[in-house]
CSV table of C-alpha atoms in Angstrom, one decimal:
chain,number,residue,atom,x,y,z
A,8,MET,CA,14.3,-18.4,-4.1
A,9,ASN,CA,13.7,-17.7,-7.8
A,10,ASP,CA,10.8,-15.4,-6.9
A,11,LEU,CA,13.2,-13.1,-5.0
A,12,SER,CA,15.5,-13.1,-8.1
A,13,ILE,CA,12.6,-11.8,-10.2
A,14,ALA,CA,11.7,-9.2,-7.6
A,15,LEU,CA,15.4,-8.1,-7.4
A,16,GLU,CA,15.5,-7.6,-11.1
A,17,MET,CA,12.6,-5.2,-10.9
A,18,ILE,CA,14.2,-3.4,-7.9
A,19,HIS,CA,17.4,-3.0,-10.0
A,20,LYS,CA,15.4,-1.2,-12.7
A,21,ASN,CA,14.4,1.4,-10.1
A,22,TYR,CA,18.0,1.9,-9.1
A,23,GLU,CA,18.9,2.4,-12.8
A,24,LYS,CA,15.9,4.8,-13.3
A,25,TYR,CA,16.6,7.0,-10.3
A,26,LYS,CA,20.4,6.7,-10.2
A,27,ASP,CA,20.5,5.8,-6.5
A,28,PRO,CA,23.5,4.1,-4.9
A,29,ILE,CA,23.0,0.6,-3.7
A,30,PRO,CA,22.6,0.4,0.1
A,31,ILE,CA,25.5,-0.9,2.1
A,32,ILE,CA,24.7,-3.2,5.0
A,33,LYS,CA,25.4,-1.8,8.5
A,34,GLU,CA,23.9,-4.3,10.9
A,35,PHE,CA,21.3,-7.0,11.6
A,36,VAL,CA,19.0,-7.6,14.5
A,37,MET,CA,17.4,-10.9,15.3
A,38,GLY,CA,14.5,-9.9,17.5
A,39,TYR,CA,12.1,-12.1,19.3
A,40,ARG,CA,9.5,-11.5,16.5
A,41,TRP,CA,11.3,-9.6,13.7
A,42,PHE,CA,14.4,-10.0,11.7
A,43,MET,CA,15.8,-6.6,10.8
A,44,VAL,CA,18.5,-5.1,8.7
A,45,SER,CA,19.8,-1.5,8.5
A,46,ASP,CA,22.1,0.2,6.0
A,47,THR,CA,24.7,2.9,6.4
A,48,ASN,CA,22.0,5.6,5.9
A,49,ASP,CA,20.2,4.1,9.0
A,50,ARG,CA,17.2,2.9,6.9
A,51,LEU,CA,15.7,-0.1,8.6
A,52,SER,CA,13.7,-3.0,7.1
A,53,MET,CA,12.2,-6.0,8.6
A,54,SER,CA,10.6,-9.4,8.1
A,55,LEU,CA,8.6,-11.5,10.5
A,56,ARG,CA,10.6,-14.5,11.8
A,57,VAL,CA,8.6,-17.5,10.4
A,58,GLY,CA,9.6,-20.8,9.0
A,59,GLN,CA,12.8,-22.7,9.3
A,60,GLU,CA,15.9,-21.2,11.0
A,61,LYS,CA,19.5,-22.2,11.6
A,62,ASP,CA,21.1,-22.2,15.0
A,63,PHE,CA,22.1,-18.8,16.2
A,64,SER,CA,25.9,-19.4,15.9
A,65,GLU,CA,25.4,-20.3,12.2
A,66,TYR,CA,23.3,-17.3,11.5
A,67,GLU,CA,25.8,-15.0,13.3
A,68,LYS,CA,28.6,-16.2,11.1
A,69,ILE,CA,26.6,-15.7,7.9
A,70,LEU,CA,25.3,-12.3,8.9
A,71,LYS,CA,28.7,-11.0,9.9
A,72,SER,CA,30.0,-12.0,6.5
A,73,LEU,CA,27.4,-9.7,4.9
A,74,ILE,CA,28.1,-6.5,6.9
A,75,GLY,CA,29.7,-3.8,4.8
A,76,ARG,CA,28.6,-5.3,1.5
A,77,PRO,CA,26.1,-4.0,-1.1
A,78,ALA,CA,22.7,-5.3,-0.2
A,79,ASP,CA,22.0,-6.7,-3.7
A,80,ASP,CA,25.3,-8.7,-3.7
A,81,CYS,CA,24.2,-10.2,-0.4
A,82,VAL,CA,20.8,-11.2,-1.8
A,83,TYR,CA,22.5,-12.9,-4.8
A,84,ASP,CA,24.9,-14.7,-2.5
A,85,LEU,CA,22.0,-16.0,-0.4
A,86,ILE,CA,19.9,-17.0,-3.5
A,87,LYS,CA,22.9,-19.0,-4.9
A,88,ARG,CA,23.0,-21.1,-1.7
A,89,SER,CA,19.4,-22.4,-2.3
A,90,ASP,CA,18.9,-22.7,1.4
A,91,PRO,CA,15.3,-22.1,2.7
A,92,GLU,CA,16.7,-21.3,6.1
A,93,LEU,CA,18.2,-18.2,4.6
A,94,ARG,CA,15.0,-16.9,3.0
A,95,THR,CA,14.1,-14.6,5.9
A,96,ILE,CA,17.4,-12.8,5.5
A,97,ALA,CA,17.0,-12.5,1.7
A,98,ALA,CA,13.5,-11.2,1.9
A,99,CYS,CA,14.4,-8.6,4.5
A,100,LEU,CA,17.3,-7.4,2.3
A,101,CYS,CA,14.9,-7.1,-0.7
A,102,ASN,CA,12.6,-5.0,1.5
A,103,LEU,CA,15.6,-2.7,2.3
A,104,LEU,CA,16.5,-2.4,-1.3
A,105,SER,CA,12.9,-1.4,-2.2
A,106,LYS,CA,12.6,1.2,0.5
A,107,PRO,CA,14.1,4.3,-1.3
A,108,PHE,CA,11.5,3.9,-4.1
A,109,ASN,CA,8.4,3.7,-1.9
A,110,THR,CA,8.0,7.5,-1.4
A,111,ALA,CA,4.8,9.1,-2.7
A,112,ASP,CA,6.5,11.1,-5.5
A,113,ARG,CA,8.5,8.1,-6.8
A,114,LEU,CA,5.5,5.8,-6.6
A,115,LYS,CA,3.3,8.2,-8.5
A,116,ASP,CA,6.0,8.5,-11.1
A,117,ARG,CA,5.6,4.8,-11.7
A,118,GLY,CA,1.8,4.7,-11.7
A,119,ILE,CA,1.2,3.8,-8.1
A,120,ILE,CA,-0.7,5.9,-5.6
A,121,ARG,CA,0.3,6.0,-1.9
A,122,THR,CA,-2.1,7.1,0.8
A,123,GLU,CA,-1.1,7.5,4.4
A,124,GLY,CA,-2.5,5.3,7.2
A,125,ARG,CA,-4.7,2.3,6.9
A,126,ILE,CA,-8.2,3.2,5.6
A,127,PHE,CA,-9.2,0.1,3.5
A,128,ASP,CA,-11.7,2.1,1.5
A,129,TYR,CA,-13.6,-0.9,0.1
A,130,ASP,CA,-17.2,-2.0,0.6
A,131,VAL,CA,-17.2,-5.2,2.7
A,132,LYS,CA,-21.0,-5.4,3.2
A,133,ASP,CA,-22.4,-8.8,2.0
A,134,LYS,CA,-18.9,-10.0,1.2
A,135,LYS,CA,-17.1,-13.1,2.3
A,136,VAL,CA,-13.8,-12.0,3.7
A,137,GLY,CA,-10.6,-13.8,4.8
A,138,ILE,CA,-7.6,-12.6,6.8
A,139,ILE,CA,-4.5,-14.7,6.7
A,140,GLY,CA,-2.6,-13.8,9.8
A,141,TYR,CA,-5.3,-12.9,12.3
A,142,GLY,CA,-5.4,-9.7,14.2
A,143,LEU,CA,-4.9,-6.4,12.3
A,144,TYR,CA,-8.1,-6.0,10.3
A,145,ASN,CA,-10.7,-7.0,12.9
A,146,GLU,CA,-12.3,-3.6,13.2
A,147,VAL,CA,-12.6,-3.4,9.4
A,148,PHE,CA,-14.3,-6.7,8.9
A,149,LEU,CA,-15.9,-8.1,12.1
A,150,GLY,CA,-19.6,-7.5,12.2
A,151,LYS,CA,-19.5,-5.6,8.9
A,152,CYS,CA,-19.3,-8.4,6.3
A,153,LYS,CA,-21.3,-11.5,5.4
A,154,GLU,CA,-18.7,-14.0,6.6
A,155,PHE,CA,-15.3,-13.4,8.3
A,156,HIS,CA,-12.8,-16.2,8.0
A,157,ALA,CA,-9.5,-16.1,10.0
A,158,PHE,CA,-6.5,-18.3,9.0
A,159,ASP,CA,-3.5,-18.5,11.3
A,160,PHE,CA,-0.6,-20.9,12.0
A,161,ARG,CA,-1.2,-20.5,15.7
A,162,ASP,CA,-3.2,-23.2,17.3
A,163,PRO,CA,-6.5,-22.4,19.1
A,164,LYS,CA,-5.0,-22.0,22.5
A,165,GLY,CA,-2.9,-19.1,21.1
A,166,ILE,CA,-5.9,-17.2,20.0
A,167,LEU,CA,-9.2,-18.4,21.3
A,168,ASN,CA,-10.9,-18.0,24.7
A,169,TYR,CA,-13.3,-20.6,26.1
A,170,ARG,CA,-16.1,-19.7,28.6
A,171,ILE,CA,-17.3,-22.8,30.2
A,172,GLY,CA,-20.5,-23.0,32.2
A,173,ASN,CA,-23.8,-24.8,31.6
A,174,GLU,CA,-22.8,-24.2,28.0
A,175,THR,CA,-19.4,-23.5,26.3
A,176,LYS,CA,-18.9,-20.3,24.4
A,177,VAL,CA,-15.9,-19.6,22.2
A,178,TYR,CA,-14.5,-16.0,21.8
A,179,PRO,CA,-13.9,-14.0,19.7
A,180,GLU,CA,-17.4,-14.7,18.3
A,181,ASN,CA,-18.8,-14.5,14.8
A,182,ILE,CA,-15.6,-15.7,13.1
A,183,TYR,CA,-15.0,-18.8,11.0
A,184,TRP,CA,-11.7,-20.2,12.4
A,185,HIS,CA,-9.0,-22.1,10.4
A,186,LEU,CA,-6.2,-22.5,12.9
A,187,GLY,CA,-3.0,-24.5,13.4
A,188,ASP,CA,-2.1,-25.1,9.8
A,189,ASN,CA,-1.3,-23.4,6.5
A,190,ALA,CA,-4.1,-21.5,4.8
A,191,LEU,CA,-3.4,-23.7,1.7
A,192,GLU,CA,-5.0,-26.6,3.6
A,193,HIS,CA,-8.3,-24.8,3.1
A,194,LYS,CA,-8.2,-24.1,-0.7
A,195,ASP,CA,-12.0,-24.6,-0.9
A,196,VAL,CA,-12.6,-21.8,1.5
A,197,LEU,CA,-10.0,-19.5,-0.2
A,198,GLY,CA,-11.7,-20.1,-3.5
A,199,SER,CA,-15.0,-18.9,-2.2
A,200,LEU,CA,-13.9,-15.6,-0.7
A,201,ASP,CA,-14.6,-12.1,-2.2
A,202,ILE,CA,-11.8,-10.4,-0.3
A,203,VAL,CA,-8.5,-11.9,1.0
A,204,ILE,CA,-5.9,-10.0,2.9
A,205,MET,CA,-2.7,-11.9,3.8
A,206,THR,CA,0.2,-11.1,6.1
A,207,GLY,CA,3.5,-10.3,4.4
A,208,CYS,CA,5.1,-13.2,6.3
A,209,THR,CA,3.6,-15.3,3.5
A,210,ILE,CA,6.4,-13.8,1.4
A,211,VAL,CA,8.9,-14.9,4.0
A,212,ASN,CA,7.6,-18.5,4.2
A,213,ASN,CA,7.1,-18.6,0.4
A,214,THR,CA,3.4,-19.4,0.4
A,215,TYR,CA,2.1,-16.1,-1.0
A,216,LYS,CA,1.9,-17.1,-4.7
A,217,ASP,CA,0.1,-20.4,-4.0
A,218,ILE,CA,-2.4,-18.7,-1.7
A,219,LEU,CA,-3.0,-16.0,-4.4
A,220,LYS,CA,-3.6,-18.7,-7.0
A,221,ALA,CA,-6.1,-20.5,-4.6
A,222,CYS,CA,-8.1,-17.3,-4.3
A,223,LYS,CA,-9.9,-18.0,-7.7
A,224,ASN,CA,-12.9,-15.7,-7.2
A,225,THR,CA,-11.4,-13.0,-5.0
A,226,LYS,CA,-11.9,-9.4,-6.2
A,227,ILE,CA,-9.7,-7.7,-3.6
A,228,ARG,CA,-6.4,-9.4,-3.1
A,229,GLY,CA,-4.2,-7.8,-0.5
A,230,ILE,CA,-1.0,-8.2,1.4
A,231,TYR,CA,-0.1,-6.3,4.6
A,232,GLY,CA,2.6,-5.5,7.1
A,233,PRO,CA,6.3,-4.5,7.3
A,234,SER,CA,7.3,-7.8,5.7
A,235,ALA,CA,5.5,-6.6,2.5
A,236,GLU,CA,7.6,-3.6,1.8
A,237,LEU,CA,8.9,-5.5,-1.2
A,238,CYS,CA,8.9,-3.9,-4.7
A,239,PRO,CA,5.2,-3.0,-5.2
A,240,GLU,CA,5.4,-3.4,-9.0
A,241,TYR,CA,6.4,-7.1,-8.4
A,242,LEU,CA,3.5,-7.7,-6.1
A,243,PHE,CA,0.9,-5.9,-8.4
A,244,ASP,CA,2.1,-7.9,-11.4
A,245,LEU,CA,1.5,-11.1,-9.5
A,246,GLY,CA,-2.1,-10.2,-9.0
A,247,TYR,CA,-2.4,-8.2,-5.8
A,248,ASN,CA,-4.4,-5.0,-6.0
A,249,TYR,CA,-4.1,-3.8,-2.4
A,250,ILE,CA,-0.9,-3.3,-0.4
A,251,PHE,CA,-0.7,-2.1,3.2
A,252,SER,CA,2.8,-1.6,4.6
A,253,ALA,CA,4.8,0.3,7.2
A,254,SER,CA,8.2,1.7,7.6
A,255,VAL,CA,10.1,2.5,10.8
A,256,ARG,CA,10.5,6.3,11.1
A,257,ASP,CA,13.1,6.4,13.9
A,258,LYS,CA,15.4,3.4,14.1
A,259,GLU,CA,16.9,4.2,17.5
A,260,ALA,CA,13.5,4.8,19.1
A,261,TYR,CA,12.3,1.6,17.7
A,262,TYR,CA,15.4,-0.3,18.9
A,263,LYS,CA,14.9,1.2,22.4
A,264,SER,CA,11.4,-0.3,22.5
A,265,THR,CA,12.5,-3.6,21.0
A,266,PHE,CA,15.4,-4.1,23.3
A,267,ALA,CA,13.5,-3.2,26.5
A,268,ALA,CA,13.2,-5.8,29.3
A,269,ILE,CA,9.5,-5.7,28.8
A,270,PRO,CA,8.8,-4.9,25.1
A,271,GLU,CA,5.9,-2.6,24.5
A,272,GLY,CA,4.3,-4.6,21.7
A,273,MET,CA,3.3,-1.4,19.9
A,274,ASP,CA,5.4,-1.8,16.7
A,275,LEU,CA,3.1,0.2,14.4
A,276,SER,CA,3.2,3.2,16.6
A,277,TYR,CA,6.9,3.6,15.6
A,278,MET,CA,6.1,3.3,11.9
A,279,ASP,CA,4.7,5.4,9.0
A,280,CYS,CA,1.8,3.3,7.7
A,281,TYR,CA,0.6,3.5,4.1
A,282,GLU,CA,-1.6,1.9,1.5
A,283,LEU,CA,-0.7,1.4,-2.2
A,284,GLY,CA,-2.7,0.9,-5.3
A,285,ARG,CA,-2.2,1.2,-9.0
A,286,ILE,CA,-3.5,4.4,-10.6
């Protein structure tokens, strides 16, 4: 988790610059999709639950030992353990530590512009585009670019529809599918793309740097989602030039939806969405 150590050093510089107190951990939530952490100021950050995990009883013991402690101390503690099954927790804590510095004023002060919503104001016509973590950018790319490639860990039965008659048709149409494995299994495709947008869960499973390196000819290199609330200076310095992220605006309202017997599945409707770019 050396990469998170580097990100944490950059986050600390912002705490020194703005003289903010370090967040104190209040509670954790292990949701059916998201791992979440809140501080004593009721700020909430999250990371998608991907990759290796411990048994719940082990997680519960570890998480209880972190409650009431400064968030940065918790990250250092987890990094020292060098345990990949604790990476989700460490990444989520780094997102929480980054949160106070992702306001429009503070970002502008550091040479980063924040615009609200998700506009993706880039020309995609005649471009070869890839989305790693299929779903969110369909209306931006589908039918508007030269080629649309979709990469996802889910196998075909989790995404595709098959219409079988005299002939078999696969839906959604007009997409080049790369399913059931890591995007890094398709480095030749990644190297040919003009635009690549990857889910922030690539930070959680620690594939984001290798994927970025594989995108040799990519002009627009983006990362998206609540898992990507990590220090933007760190991500821009790595080579990303587009960030889309989201932050829960009302923790209790979001909890009510998450804990419902039938979850709504409308996570972004509870969040303030924003795009970041360097000025």
